[in-house]
DNA sequence: CTAGTTGCAAAGAGTTTGCATGGCG
DNA sequence: CGCCATGCAAACTCTTTGCAACTAG
């Protein structure tokens, strides 16, 4: 079982660069293709988005009201107790570094036998401005 | 602008009855069609699901790992502390009714100014069997 | 040169829509 | 009866896959 090593290509650079230029903003594949913000074929775009998500460089969301997935640049991700709060109205992504969440993960592990991956979990709701 | 009044049909009864018989469980349209749990055409199923969501009788979710929407019986809107744990390996969805989560929501509201919608939030990780 | 990557087009999954038939009230 | 709901199939949207040409290392 060997790891496939990956190449450094223009397309991947461009995709990552685009997202890093818009931290805190979400884009769905469709609009990236439509706007031609990145000169990349749609198949490649989808493949690259999936790749970057796997590498932890992007984050993937789904929106209840549309049937497409949204992607966003993932700035920092080294912290274990780092959760994300995503506003359903303005789309803002809040990074929450908080010891309380550590307790929550402990609780869920101990009482529910479930190991929460904070990096993959997003709490949806409404931020201060929007409620 | 008049309200279209809606009829009381066998199909709608069946759909609602099915969901109310499984409170706390999620189903996607696909599996309902495949399992033939409800003898209803797929178009009608989708139309009915949308209708029931509008009426507040069902809740709609989206899952990051699959591209389909999930629906669940909405018992009472007061069930604010019901969270979902989704296993990244076996795909199991665990329903967690727990007072601890109520405290967490309180904490996030008070200290982070964010109102978490538990119905829309899914925590990802690994269940007891899979880790 | 070799293996991963691209782009096109075609396939696939999930969902919506058009339209004639059927059923509630 | 009138009008809404149903079911089928076709259309649509978003995403994935197959494949030949291409390119990074």
XYZ file of N, CA and C in Angstrom, chain A residues 8-129:
366
model
N 3.119 18.898 -8.434
C 2.847 20.298 -8.185
C 2.517 20.922 -9.529
N 1.246 21.186 -9.734
C 0.847 21.667 -11.057
C 0.280 23.082 -10.982
N 0.299 23.722 -12.129
C -0.241 25.076 -12.257
C -1.658 25.144 -11.698
N -2.483 24.156 -12.122
C -3.893 24.162 -11.744
C -4.082 24.113 -10.230
N -3.364 23.230 -9.588
C -3.510 23.109 -8.133
C -3.069 24.373 -7.419
N -1.971 24.921 -7.906
C -1.473 26.182 -7.351
C -2.552 27.257 -7.443
N -3.141 27.323 -8.624
C -4.133 28.372 -8.869
C -5.344 28.221 -7.960
N -5.802 26.991 -7.813
C -6.969 26.771 -6.969
C -6.666 27.175 -5.535
N -5.555 26.700 -5.027
C -5.208 27.011 -3.647
C -4.997 28.505 -3.459
N -4.345 29.099 -4.418
C -4.085 30.532 -4.345
C -5.384 31.333 -4.333
N -6.317 30.902 -5.163
C -7.607 31.585 -5.196
C -8.273 31.541 -3.834
N -8.294 30.361 -3.232
C -8.957 30.228 -1.936
C -8.210 30.987 -0.847
N -6.884 30.948 -0.887
C -6.126 31.628 0.166
C -6.242 33.139 0.035
N -6.604 33.593 -1.172
C -6.796 35.026 -1.376
C -8.152 35.483 -0.835
N -9.016 34.518 -0.555
C -10.333 34.842 -0.003
C -10.614 34.050 1.263
N -9.801 34.234 2.286
C -10.057 33.480 3.506
C -11.392 33.921 4.082
N -12.113 33.005 4.674
C -13.399 33.365 5.267
C -14.537 33.437 4.282
N -14.248 33.137 3.027
C -15.318 33.132 2.031
C -15.521 31.739 1.455
N -16.782 31.436 1.143
C -17.125 30.126 0.607
C -17.424 30.227 -0.875
N -17.072 29.192 -1.593
C -17.397 29.128 -3.006
C -17.858 27.725 -3.331
N -18.828 27.620 -4.203
C -19.190 26.287 -4.672
C -18.550 26.096 -6.036
N -18.364 24.848 -6.374
C -17.682 24.509 -7.618
C -18.344 25.206 -8.805
N -19.650 25.173 -8.785
C -20.420 25.749 -9.868
C -20.028 27.202 -10.157
N -19.983 28.013 -9.099
C -19.685 29.428 -9.342
C -18.251 29.645 -9.771
N -17.353 28.798 -9.306
C -15.964 28.924 -9.727
C -15.841 28.614 -11.212
N -16.618 27.636 -11.658
C -16.600 27.276 -13.070
C -17.267 28.374 -13.903
N -18.419 28.835 -13.422
C -19.168 29.841 -14.158
C -18.406 31.152 -14.281
N -17.845 31.597 -13.168
C -17.145 32.883 -13.156
C -15.788 32.823 -13.827
N -15.355 31.617 -14.075
C -14.024 31.420 -14.658
C -12.936 32.130 -13.852
N -13.143 32.113 -12.550
C -12.149 32.715 -11.673
C -10.838 31.943 -11.771
N -10.956 30.683 -12.042
C -9.773 29.839 -12.175
C -9.885 29.094 -13.494
N -8.915 29.285 -14.373
C -8.967 28.631 -15.683
C -8.614 27.159 -15.586
N -9.605 26.371 -15.182
C -9.392 24.947 -14.948
C -10.653 24.204 -15.374
N -10.492 23.069 -15.978
C -11.649 22.260 -16.354
C -12.419 21.832 -15.132
N -13.732 21.606 -15.296
C -14.543 21.314 -14.121
C -14.151 19.996 -13.462
N -13.801 19.019 -14.263
C -13.397 17.742 -13.672
C -12.174 17.939 -12.794
N -11.221 18.673 -13.317
C -10.007 18.944 -12.554
C -10.325 19.742 -11.300
N -11.231 20.676 -11.443
C -11.586 21.481 -10.281
C -12.128 20.587 -9.169
N -13.078 19.748 -9.513
C -13.646 18.858 -8.501
C -12.576 17.955 -7.904
N -11.712 17.433 -8.757
C -10.666 16.550 -8.248
C -9.725 17.307 -7.323
N -9.412 18.526 -7.702
C -8.498 19.321 -6.892
C -9.131 19.724 -5.565
N -10.396 20.083 -5.601
C -11.081 20.453 -4.366
C -11.091 19.284 -3.392
N -11.375 18.101 -3.913
C -11.394 16.910 -3.061
C -10.016 16.664 -2.467
N -9.011 16.838 -3.296
C -7.638 16.631 -2.846
C -7.258 17.600 -1.729
N -7.562 18.864 -1.960
C -7.198 19.891 -0.985
C -7.973 19.702 0.318
N -9.179 19.171 0.235
C -9.944 18.883 1.446
C -9.260 17.777 2.223
N -8.807 16.774 1.501
C -8.137 15.659 2.138
C -6.868 16.109 2.834
N -6.180 17.019 2.184
C -4.940 17.554 2.756
C -5.213 18.545 3.872
N -6.476 18.862 4.077
C -6.832 19.781 5.155
C -6.654 21.247 4.796
N -6.386 21.527 3.526
C -6.171 22.917 3.135
C -7.472 23.645 2.858
N -8.487 22.868 2.520
C -9.814 23.457 2.348
C -10.791 22.732 3.265
N -11.916 23.377 3.457
C -12.983 22.758 4.220
C -14.223 22.694 3.351
N -14.952 21.616 3.513
C -16.139 21.422 2.689
C -17.393 21.560 3.555
N -18.370 22.253 3.021
C -19.639 22.405 3.718
C -20.771 22.017 2.808
N -21.905 21.755 3.411
C -23.091 21.621 2.577
C -24.147 22.571 3.090
N -24.906 23.027 2.164
C -25.918 24.005 2.485
C -27.287 23.354 2.297
N -28.128 23.532 3.290
C -29.435 22.877 3.247
C -30.301 23.403 2.105
N -30.134 24.672 1.800
C -31.034 25.262 0.815
C -30.600 25.041 -0.634
N -29.321 24.778 -0.853
C -28.912 24.437 -2.206
C -28.349 23.025 -2.161
N -28.274 22.395 -3.290
C -27.806 21.022 -3.271
C -26.338 20.892 -3.624
N -25.614 21.984 -3.530
C -24.209 21.892 -3.887
C -23.317 22.076 -2.676
N -22.094 21.638 -2.809
C -21.135 21.731 -1.717
C -20.368 23.043 -1.812
N -20.010 23.571 -0.661
C -19.237 24.794 -0.615
C -17.867 24.519 -0.047
N -16.888 25.254 -0.546
C -15.528 25.063 -0.095
C -14.963 26.374 0.410
N -14.106 26.241 1.387
C -13.540 27.431 1.992
C -12.105 27.164 2.419
N -11.278 28.186 2.361
C -9.888 28.073 2.769
C -9.820 27.803 4.257
N -9.004 26.852 4.618
C -8.856 26.487 6.020
C -7.534 27.047 6.542
N -7.651 28.108 7.316
C -6.428 28.788 7.740
C -5.570 27.993 8.706
N -6.053 27.800 9.908
C -5.247 27.053 10.871
C -5.961 25.774 11.238
N -5.218 24.733 11.445
C -5.916 23.493 11.768
C -5.150 22.567 12.702
N -4.166 23.097 13.379
C -3.347 22.215 14.194
C -3.951 21.922 15.563
N -4.916 22.737 15.955
C -5.431 22.580 17.309
C -6.510 21.520 17.414
N -6.402 20.721 18.434
C -7.337 19.619 18.632
C -8.701 20.061 19.111
N -8.742 21.156 19.787
C -10.004 21.577 20.380
C -10.533 22.803 19.666
N -10.222 22.839 18.413
C -10.582 23.975 17.601
C -11.843 23.605 16.818
N -12.932 24.284 17.135
C -14.176 24.009 16.432
C -14.539 25.174 15.522
N -15.463 24.915 14.629
C -15.910 25.973 13.734
C -17.388 26.240 13.911
N -17.695 27.502 13.910
C -19.085 27.931 13.957
C -19.370 28.611 12.630
N -20.411 28.157 11.997
C -20.712 28.712 10.679
C -22.079 29.378 10.704
N -22.099 30.639 10.326
C -23.371 31.363 10.344
C -24.201 31.008 9.114
N -25.430 30.625 9.368
C -26.324 30.203 8.294
C -26.835 31.375 7.483
N -26.653 32.551 8.002
C -27.185 33.703 7.287
C -26.096 34.431 6.505
N -25.039 34.858 7.198
C -24.010 35.640 6.502
C -22.862 34.760 6.000
N -22.840 33.518 6.439
C -21.809 32.627 5.931
C -20.471 32.707 6.651
N -20.392 33.592 7.607
C -19.138 33.791 8.316
C -18.704 32.511 9.030
N -17.419 32.273 9.022
C -16.882 31.110 9.716
C -16.087 31.595 10.910
N -16.479 31.137 12.075
C -15.800 31.569 13.285
C -14.955 30.429 13.828
N -13.723 30.735 14.128
C -12.833 29.729 14.684
C -12.879 29.846 16.193
N -13.177 28.749 16.836
C -13.362 28.803 18.271
C -12.329 27.932 18.968
N -11.403 28.570 19.617
C -10.425 27.842 20.420
C -10.853 27.978 21.855
N -11.285 26.885 22.429
C -11.906 27.025 23.728
C -11.804 25.732 24.520
N -11.444 25.878 25.783
C -11.294 24.698 26.618
C -12.606 23.987 26.885
N -13.674 24.724 26.809
C -14.966 24.115 27.052
C -15.216 22.995 26.038
N -14.750 23.228 24.823
C -14.975 22.236 23.785
C -14.166 20.971 24.037
N -13.054 21.166 24.703
C -12.243 20.014 25.100
C -13.056 19.150 26.060
N -13.712 19.805 27.006
C -14.560 19.081 27.949
C -15.682 18.363 27.222
N -16.211 19.038 26.230
C -17.306 18.424 25.483
C -16.828 17.158 24.781
N -15.672 17.249 24.159
C -15.152 16.069 23.476
C -14.907 14.935 24.465
N -14.394 15.295 25.635
C -14.177 14.317 26.703
C -15.494 13.650 27.069
N -16.487 14.489 27.262
C -17.799 13.992 27.655
C -18.372 13.014 26.628
N -18.262 13.402 25.371
C -18.830 12.563 24.320
C -18.070 11.243 24.226
N -16.779 11.335 24.428
C -15.954 10.129 24.382
C -16.321 9.199 25.537
N -16.392 9.771 26.723
C -16.650 8.971 27.918
C -18.077 8.440 27.973
N -19.022 9.319 27.734
C -20.415 8.934 27.928
C -21.128 8.398 26.695
N -20.579 8.711 25.551
C -21.259 8.250 24.346
C -20.358 7.360 23.490
N -19.137 7.154 23.957
C -18.221 6.270 23.222
C -17.866 6.742 21.832
N -17.906 8.042 21.629
C -17.686 8.576 20.291
C -16.536 9.578 20.307
N -15.619 9.403 19.382
C -14.452 10.270 19.312
C -14.687 11.358 18.269
N -14.975 12.551 18.726
C -15.306 13.637 17.802
C -14.050 14.212 17.152
N -14.097 14.350 15.861
C -13.016 15.000 15.124
C -13.403 16.457 14.917
N -12.793 17.310 15.721
C -13.203 18.710 15.697
C -12.898 19.378 14.361
N -11.856 18.913 13.705
C -11.488 19.515 12.433
C -12.528 19.282 11.351
N -13.309 18.227 11.516
C -14.294 17.891 10.490
C -15.703 18.302 10.880
N -15.843 18.815 12.098
C -17.181 19.118 12.591
C -17.454 20.609 12.582
N -18.600 20.941 12.098
C -18.990 22.342 12.026
C -20.322 22.523 12.736
N -20.382 23.510 13.583
C -21.646 23.811 14.249
C -22.314 24.953 13.494
N -23.549 24.734 13.097
C -24.272 25.749 12.336
C -25.211 26.532 13.243
N -25.416 27.750 12.885
C -26.310 28.576 13.675
C -26.230 30.019 13.211
N -26.460 30.940 14.135
C -26.456 32.349 13.764
C -25.503 33.150 14.636
N -24.711 33.962 13.995
C -23.735 34.759 14.722
C -24.419 35.981 15.335
N -23.674 36.654 16.165
C -24.194 37.785 16.920
C -24.901 38.819 16.049
N -24.254 39.153 14.959
C -24.815 40.162 14.059
C -26.131 39.727 13.446
